């Protein structure tokens, strides 16, 4: 029973004709379809020779088939490894070499390029999965048996690996077990009062914790339904809201809805919950949203490595600017970042997390894993405090990270890519306030030749190396970077200087 799929399917509705997903073309995918099509995918995986514990990497457009394929991987005992659709071939090359998947799945239009990338990385099999159902895996699944005995897995066995970049060097694969994912989704289901009557408006990407595990696993664990949108757009969300009961999003979703005159109290009078996470939701947006819609957004806090850690209460005060209380079973503490000593209530320090939600380590990086734990607690890299009532606030980051529209951008990675360009002597990448995305990426560049200022040339060169969301939205050329006595770039000075890059 430890296989996550079995724990989820035990909660599927007794009436298997009940809906799991409403698709944009009007198709309804039932729970009977979930069981049968995930079984078919598991059979296809087995036929392809994908064994228990093998990694299955996938970079494909959002579709219900990708979710059913994820469940097929769980059932077959394979480890699901989703990759951001924005990643370039160079980025994918790293993940494939590091994870050594038995199978790489891509969208059909990417097949030729993916065969080249996979071939270079020694990945033997490449298959396609597509929205229209024409991908090679989908075609094979249509012919496969719709029955499959889900393989036994121990709670500590891996269900998924999600790559996260780091403040230094290479991306790390966060290893998530069946127990990690199961404990978190059942905790959230209870905390947020999910039931089979819920219809979740799903506009998030499904290659991250938020859209994949929080949104999808909680829906499945409740026998609920989702309206599956390919991506967030105001038009599609305004159109779908009347049929939904819950929405989950990053703050940019709520910022954009507030900009839309169609978004008003009548449109959402029937909704029971709006959840926000992945990036800070400003107290101003929280208040404006409440005034406009009558709903207090429920903000929660999570990470790829830990799943969800804290949540504002379903009943009780949802306090703007806080991420709420530790979830049941999750231990959150704040310590002095230098000494590791616990901080008193109300004082700022490093947030650390322990509990069944916390991952089992970074793929093939035991030293990095050990370095990120302190007395059994995972060191989040987020700076925060816990008030006398137990509410957690995040007040900053101890890690050099920019969060842009809910996507993480590590300056070190962008700086490395810039510094490798022949025109660049050195660079510093910072995040500054952005009205839509929360933060926007600015690169401050010292050119090799004084007077060089061809921003387009650098951006074109970067576009081959970095996913679009990591590329600077502005490049500023300067003769020298401000440095302290140790030679370290003073990013605070740069952030102040360029604070108004995206706001009036
Ligand atoms: C899109 N672009 C982005 C971007 N999203 N650039 C920087 N940051 C982003 N987040 C690019 C597009 O490619 C496009 O490039 C340009 O910016 C303008 O795009 P847009 O049309 O305005 O954006 P849109 O496509 O609407 O996307 C914005 C968004 C999307 C906010 C809807 O980014 C999104 O769905 N974000 C959710 C991310 C998420 O799920 N995070 C969870 C991580 S898990 P061009 O070339 O056309 O100019 C996690 C743990 C936890 O953090 O706690 O949950
Ligand atoms: P990721 O590595 O993509 O999982 O991103 C995790 C990071 O997102 C956390 O370490 C936080 O910095 C940030 N984050 C997630 N939720 C919130 C939130 N509600 N408020 C502020 N930051 C958040």
Coordinates of C-alpha atoms in Angstrom, one line a residue, residues 108-487:
X108 CA 6.4 15.4 -31.0
X109 CA 7.7 18.6 -32.6
X110 CA 10.8 18.3 -30.4
X111 CA 11.6 14.7 -31.5
X112 CA 14.5 15.4 -33.8
X113 CA 16.2 17.8 -31.5
X114 CA 15.6 15.5 -28.5
X115 CA 17.0 12.5 -30.3
X116 CA 20.2 14.5 -30.8
X117 CA 20.3 15.7 -27.2
X118 CA 19.5 12.2 -25.8
X119 CA 21.9 10.5 -28.1
X120 CA 24.8 12.7 -27.0
X121 CA 23.9 12.0 -23.3
X122 CA 23.6 8.2 -24.0
X123 CA 19.9 7.9 -23.3
X124 CA 18.8 4.9 -25.3
X125 CA 15.1 5.6 -25.6
X126 CA 13.1 8.7 -26.7
X127 CA 9.3 8.7 -27.0
X128 CA 6.8 11.4 -27.6
X129 CA 3.7 12.5 -25.7
X130 CA 1.3 15.0 -27.0
X131 CA -1.9 16.8 -26.2
X132 CA -3.7 15.6 -29.2
X133 CA -3.0 12.0 -28.2
X134 CA -0.8 11.4 -31.2
X135 CA 2.5 10.9 -29.3
X136 CA 4.2 7.6 -29.7
X137 CA 3.5 6.7 -26.0
X138 CA -0.2 7.7 -26.3
X139 CA -0.6 5.6 -29.4
X140 CA 1.1 2.7 -27.7
X141 CA -1.1 3.2 -24.6
X142 CA -4.2 3.0 -26.7
X143 CA -3.2 -0.5 -27.7
X144 CA -2.0 -1.7 -24.3
X145 CA -4.0 -3.5 -21.6
X146 CA -6.0 -1.2 -19.3
X147 CA -5.2 -3.5 -16.4
X148 CA -2.0 -3.3 -14.4
X149 CA -1.1 -4.5 -10.9
X150 CA 0.6 -1.5 -9.3
X151 CA 4.0 -2.6 -8.2
X152 CA 4.8 -2.7 -4.4
X153 CA 7.0 0.2 -3.3
X154 CA 8.3 1.0 0.2
X155 CA 7.5 4.4 1.6
X156 CA 11.2 5.4 1.3
X157 CA 11.4 4.5 -2.3
X158 CA 11.7 7.3 -4.8
X159 CA 8.6 8.5 -6.6
X160 CA 10.1 11.6 -8.3
X161 CA 13.2 13.6 -8.8
X162 CA 12.7 17.4 -9.4
X163 CA 15.8 19.4 -10.3
X164 CA 16.4 22.7 -8.5
X165 CA 19.2 25.1 -9.3
X166 CA 21.5 26.2 -6.6
X167 CA 23.3 29.3 -5.4
X168 CA 26.5 27.7 -6.5
X169 CA 27.3 25.5 -9.4
X170 CA 25.2 22.7 -10.8
X171 CA 21.5 21.9 -10.5
X172 CA 20.6 19.3 -7.9
X173 CA 17.9 16.6 -8.3
X174 CA 15.7 16.6 -5.2
X175 CA 14.7 13.0 -4.5
X176 CA 11.1 12.7 -3.3
X177 CA 9.8 9.5 -1.8
X178 CA 6.3 7.9 -2.0
X179 CA 6.0 8.8 1.7
X180 CA 7.0 12.4 1.2
X181 CA 4.4 13.0 -1.5
X182 CA 1.6 11.0 0.2
X183 CA 2.1 12.6 3.6
X184 CA 2.0 16.1 2.2
X185 CA -1.1 15.7 0.0
X186 CA -3.2 14.1 2.7
X187 CA -2.1 16.8 5.1
X188 CA -3.1 19.5 2.6
X189 CA -6.4 17.8 1.7
X190 CA -7.4 18.0 5.4
X191 CA -6.0 21.5 6.0
X192 CA -7.8 22.9 3.0
X193 CA -11.0 20.8 3.5
X194 CA -10.9 19.3 0.0
X195 CA -13.8 16.9 -0.8
X196 CA -15.1 15.0 -3.8
X197 CA -17.3 18.0 -4.6
X198 CA -14.4 20.3 -5.3
X199 CA -13.4 21.5 -8.8
X200 CA -9.9 22.9 -8.9
X201 CA -9.0 25.5 -11.5
X202 CA -5.6 24.2 -12.7
X203 CA -3.6 26.8 -14.6
X204 CA -0.1 26.1 -13.3
X205 CA 2.6 24.2 -15.1
X206 CA 2.9 20.6 -14.2
X207 CA 6.7 20.2 -14.0
X208 CA 7.0 21.8 -10.6
X209 CA 5.9 20.9 -7.1
X210 CA 3.0 23.4 -7.1
X211 CA 1.1 22.2 -10.2
X212 CA 2.1 18.6 -10.0
X213 CA 2.1 17.6 -6.4
X214 CA 0.1 20.2 -4.6
X215 CA -2.6 20.7 -7.2
X216 CA -2.8 17.2 -8.8
X217 CA -2.2 14.9 -5.8
X218 CA -4.6 16.8 -3.6
X219 CA -7.3 16.6 -6.2
X220 CA -6.7 12.9 -6.7
X221 CA -6.6 12.2 -2.9
X222 CA -10.0 13.9 -2.6
X223 CA -11.6 12.2 -5.6
X224 CA -12.2 15.7 -6.8
X225 CA -12.2 17.2 -10.3
X226 CA -10.0 19.8 -12.0
X227 CA -10.5 22.2 -14.9
X228 CA -7.2 21.7 -16.7
X229 CA -6.0 24.8 -18.6
X230 CA -2.9 24.6 -20.7
X231 CA -1.6 27.7 -19.0
X232 CA -2.6 30.8 -17.1
X233 CA -4.5 33.5 -19.1
X234 CA -7.0 36.0 -17.8
X235 CA -9.5 35.1 -20.5
X236 CA -9.4 31.4 -19.8
X237 CA -9.5 31.8 -16.0
X238 CA -12.3 34.3 -16.1
X239 CA -14.2 31.9 -18.3
X240 CA -13.6 28.9 -16.1
X241 CA -14.0 30.4 -12.6
X242 CA -17.8 30.0 -12.5
X243 CA -17.4 26.3 -12.8
X244 CA -14.6 26.0 -10.1
X245 CA -14.7 25.9 -6.3
X246 CA -10.9 26.3 -5.6
X247 CA -8.0 28.0 -7.4
X248 CA -4.3 27.6 -6.8
X249 CA -1.8 30.1 -8.1
X250 CA 1.4 32.1 -7.9
X251 CA 1.0 35.7 -6.9
X252 CA 1.3 36.9 -10.6
X253 CA -2.1 35.1 -11.2
X254 CA -3.8 37.2 -8.6
X255 CA -2.0 40.4 -9.7
X256 CA -3.2 39.9 -13.2
X257 CA -6.8 39.1 -12.2
X258 CA -6.9 42.3 -10.2
X259 CA -6.0 44.2 -13.3
X260 CA -9.0 42.7 -15.1
X261 CA -12.3 44.6 -14.8
X262 CA -14.2 41.3 -15.4
X263 CA -12.9 40.0 -12.1
X264 CA -15.4 40.9 -9.5
X265 CA -17.4 39.6 -6.5
X266 CA -20.2 38.1 -8.7
X267 CA -17.7 36.0 -10.7
X268 CA -16.3 34.3 -7.6
X269 CA -19.2 34.4 -5.1
X270 CA -19.5 30.6 -5.2
X271 CA -15.7 29.9 -4.8
X272 CA -14.6 28.5 -1.5
X273 CA -10.9 29.0 -1.7
X274 CA -8.0 30.8 -3.4
X275 CA -4.5 29.5 -2.5
X276 CA -1.2 31.4 -3.3
X277 CA 2.4 30.2 -3.0
X278 CA 5.8 29.8 -4.6
X279 CA 6.6 33.5 -4.2
X280 CA 5.7 36.2 -1.7
X281 CA 2.2 37.6 -2.0
X282 CA 2.3 41.2 -0.9
X283 CA 0.0 42.3 1.9
X284 CA -1.3 45.0 -0.6
X285 CA -2.3 42.4 -3.1
X286 CA -3.9 40.3 -0.4
X287 CA -5.9 43.3 0.8
X288 CA -6.9 44.5 -2.7
X289 CA -8.0 41.0 -3.6
X290 CA -10.2 40.8 -0.4
X291 CA -11.8 44.1 -1.1
X292 CA -12.5 43.3 -4.7
X293 CA -13.6 39.7 -4.4
X294 CA -14.6 39.1 -0.7
X295 CA -12.0 36.3 -0.5
X296 CA -9.0 36.2 1.8
X297 CA -6.3 34.4 -0.3
X298 CA -4.8 31.6 1.7
X299 CA -1.0 31.9 1.5
X300 CA 1.2 28.9 2.1
X301 CA 4.9 28.3 1.9
X302 CA 6.8 25.4 0.3
X303 CA 9.9 24.2 -1.5
X304 CA 10.7 21.6 -4.0
X305 CA 12.8 19.8 -1.3
X306 CA 10.2 19.9 1.4
X307 CA 6.8 20.0 -0.3
X308 CA 4.5 22.4 1.7
X309 CA 5.6 23.5 5.1
X310 CA 3.2 26.1 6.4
X311 CA -0.3 27.3 5.6
X312 CA -2.6 30.0 6.7
X313 CA -5.6 28.4 8.4
X314 CA -8.8 27.5 6.5
X315 CA -10.8 28.6 9.5
X316 CA -9.3 31.4 11.5
X317 CA -7.2 34.4 10.6
X318 CA -5.4 34.4 7.2
X319 CA -2.9 37.1 8.0
X320 CA -1.7 39.1 5.0
X321 CA 2.1 39.1 4.6
X322 CA 2.5 35.8 6.6
X323 CA 2.7 32.2 5.3
X324 CA 0.7 30.9 8.3
X325 CA 1.3 28.1 10.7
X326 CA 3.4 24.9 10.4
X327 CA 1.2 22.2 8.8
X328 CA 0.3 19.2 11.1
X329 CA 3.3 16.9 11.4
X330 CA 5.8 19.6 10.1
X331 CA 8.3 21.1 12.4
X332 CA 9.4 24.7 11.5
X333 CA 12.1 26.5 13.5
X334 CA 14.0 29.7 13.2
X335 CA 17.7 29.7 14.1
X336 CA 20.6 32.1 14.1
X337 CA 22.2 31.6 10.7
X338 CA 25.7 31.8 12.1
X339 CA 25.5 29.9 15.4
X340 CA 22.5 27.6 14.7
X341 CA 21.0 28.6 18.1
X342 CA 17.2 28.9 18.2
X343 CA 15.8 32.4 17.9
X344 CA 13.2 33.8 20.3
X345 CA 9.7 34.5 18.9
X346 CA 9.6 37.6 16.7
X347 CA 13.2 37.6 15.8
X348 CA 14.6 37.0 12.3
X349 CA 16.8 34.0 11.4
X350 CA 17.2 31.1 9.1
X351 CA 14.0 28.9 8.6
X352 CA 14.6 25.2 9.1
X353 CA 12.2 22.4 8.4
X354 CA 11.8 18.8 9.5
X355 CA 9.0 16.2 9.0
X356 CA 7.7 13.5 6.7
X357 CA 7.4 16.0 3.9
X358 CA 11.2 16.6 3.7
X359 CA 13.0 15.0 0.8
X360 CA 15.6 12.2 1.2
X361 CA 18.5 14.1 -0.4
X362 CA 20.0 15.3 -3.7
X363 CA 20.5 12.7 -6.4
X364 CA 24.1 11.4 -6.2
X365 CA 25.2 14.3 -4.1
X366 CA 25.7 13.0 -0.5
X367 CA 28.0 15.8 0.5
X368 CA 25.7 18.6 -0.7
X369 CA 22.8 16.8 1.0
X370 CA 24.6 16.6 4.3
X371 CA 25.6 20.3 4.0
X372 CA 22.0 21.4 3.7
X373 CA 20.8 19.6 6.9
X374 CA 21.4 20.9 10.4
X375 CA 20.5 18.6 13.3
X376 CA 18.1 16.7 11.2
X377 CA 16.4 19.9 9.9
X378 CA 16.6 21.0 6.3
X379 CA 18.1 24.5 6.0
X380 CA 15.6 26.4 3.7
X381 CA 17.8 29.4 2.8
X382 CA 14.8 31.6 3.6
X383 CA 15.0 34.2 6.4
X384 CA 12.0 34.6 8.6
X385 CA 10.4 34.7 12.0
X386 CA 7.7 33.1 14.0
X387 CA 5.4 35.4 16.0
X388 CA 3.9 34.7 19.4
X389 CA 0.8 33.1 17.7
X390 CA 3.0 30.8 15.7
X391 CA 2.5 32.5 12.3
X392 CA 5.6 32.3 10.1
X393 CA 6.7 35.3 8.0
X394 CA 9.3 35.2 5.3
X395 CA 11.3 38.4 5.4
X396 CA 14.1 37.7 3.0
X397 CA 16.4 35.2 1.5
X398 CA 19.7 34.0 2.8
X399 CA 20.3 32.5 -0.6
X400 CA 21.0 34.5 -3.7
X401 CA 17.8 33.7 -5.5
X402 CA 15.4 35.7 -7.7
X403 CA 11.8 34.5 -8.0
X404 CA 10.2 35.7 -11.2
X405 CA 6.5 34.8 -11.7
X406 CA 7.0 31.8 -9.4
X407 CA 10.1 30.5 -11.3
X408 CA 13.4 30.5 -9.5
X409 CA 16.4 32.1 -11.2
X410 CA 19.8 31.6 -9.5
X411 CA 22.0 34.7 -10.3
X412 CA 25.1 32.5 -10.3
X413 CA 23.9 30.5 -13.2
X414 CA 23.1 33.6 -15.3
X415 CA 26.4 35.2 -14.3
X416 CA 28.3 32.1 -15.4
X417 CA 26.6 32.2 -18.8
X418 CA 27.3 35.9 -19.2
X419 CA 30.9 35.6 -18.1
X420 CA 31.5 33.0 -20.8
X421 CA 30.6 35.4 -23.6
X422 CA 33.7 36.9 -25.3
X423 CA 32.4 40.4 -24.9
X424 CA 32.0 40.2 -21.1
X425 CA 34.6 40.8 -18.5
X426 CA 32.4 40.2 -15.5
X427 CA 28.8 40.5 -14.5
X428 CA 26.4 40.6 -11.5
X429 CA 22.8 39.5 -11.8
X430 CA 20.2 40.9 -9.4
X431 CA 16.4 40.8 -8.9
X432 CA 14.5 44.1 -8.6
X433 CA 10.8 44.7 -8.0
X434 CA 8.6 43.9 -11.0
X435 CA 4.9 44.9 -11.0
X436 CA 3.7 41.7 -12.7
X437 CA 6.3 39.0 -12.0
X438 CA 7.2 40.1 -8.4
X439 CA 10.9 40.3 -9.3
X440 CA 12.6 41.0 -12.6
X441 CA 16.1 39.9 -13.7
X442 CA 18.7 42.7 -14.3
X443 CA 22.2 42.0 -15.4
X444 CA 25.0 44.5 -14.7
X445 CA 27.8 43.9 -17.1
X446 CA 31.4 45.1 -17.3
X447 CA 32.3 44.8 -21.0
X448 CA 35.8 43.7 -22.0
X449 CA 36.0 46.7 -24.3
X450 CA 35.1 50.1 -22.9
X451 CA 32.1 51.5 -24.6
X452 CA 30.6 48.1 -25.7
X453 CA 26.8 48.3 -25.1
X454 CA 25.2 45.8 -27.5
X455 CA 22.4 44.4 -25.3
X456 CA 20.7 42.5 -28.1
X457 CA 23.9 40.7 -29.0
X458 CA 24.4 39.4 -25.5
X459 CA 20.7 38.5 -25.2
X460 CA 20.8 36.5 -28.5
X461 CA 23.8 34.6 -27.2
X462 CA 22.2 33.9 -23.9
X463 CA 19.0 32.6 -25.5
X464 CA 20.9 29.5 -26.7
X465 CA 22.1 28.7 -23.2
X466 CA 19.4 29.7 -20.8
X467 CA 15.7 29.2 -20.6
X468 CA 13.7 32.3 -21.4
X469 CA 12.6 32.9 -17.9
X470 CA 16.2 33.1 -16.7
X471 CA 17.3 35.6 -19.3
X472 CA 17.8 39.2 -18.0
X473 CA 15.0 41.6 -19.0
X474 CA 17.5 44.4 -18.8
X475 CA 21.3 44.6 -19.3
X476 CA 23.1 47.6 -17.9
X477 CA 26.7 48.3 -18.9
X478 CA 29.1 49.8 -16.3
X479 CA 32.8 50.3 -16.2
X480 CA 33.2 48.5 -12.9
X481 CA 31.2 46.6 -10.3
X482 CA 31.0 47.9 -6.7
X483 CA 33.0 45.5 -4.5
X484 CA 33.8 45.3 -0.8
X485 CA 37.3 44.9 0.7
X486 CA 37.1 41.1 0.2
X487 CA 36.5 41.7 -3.6

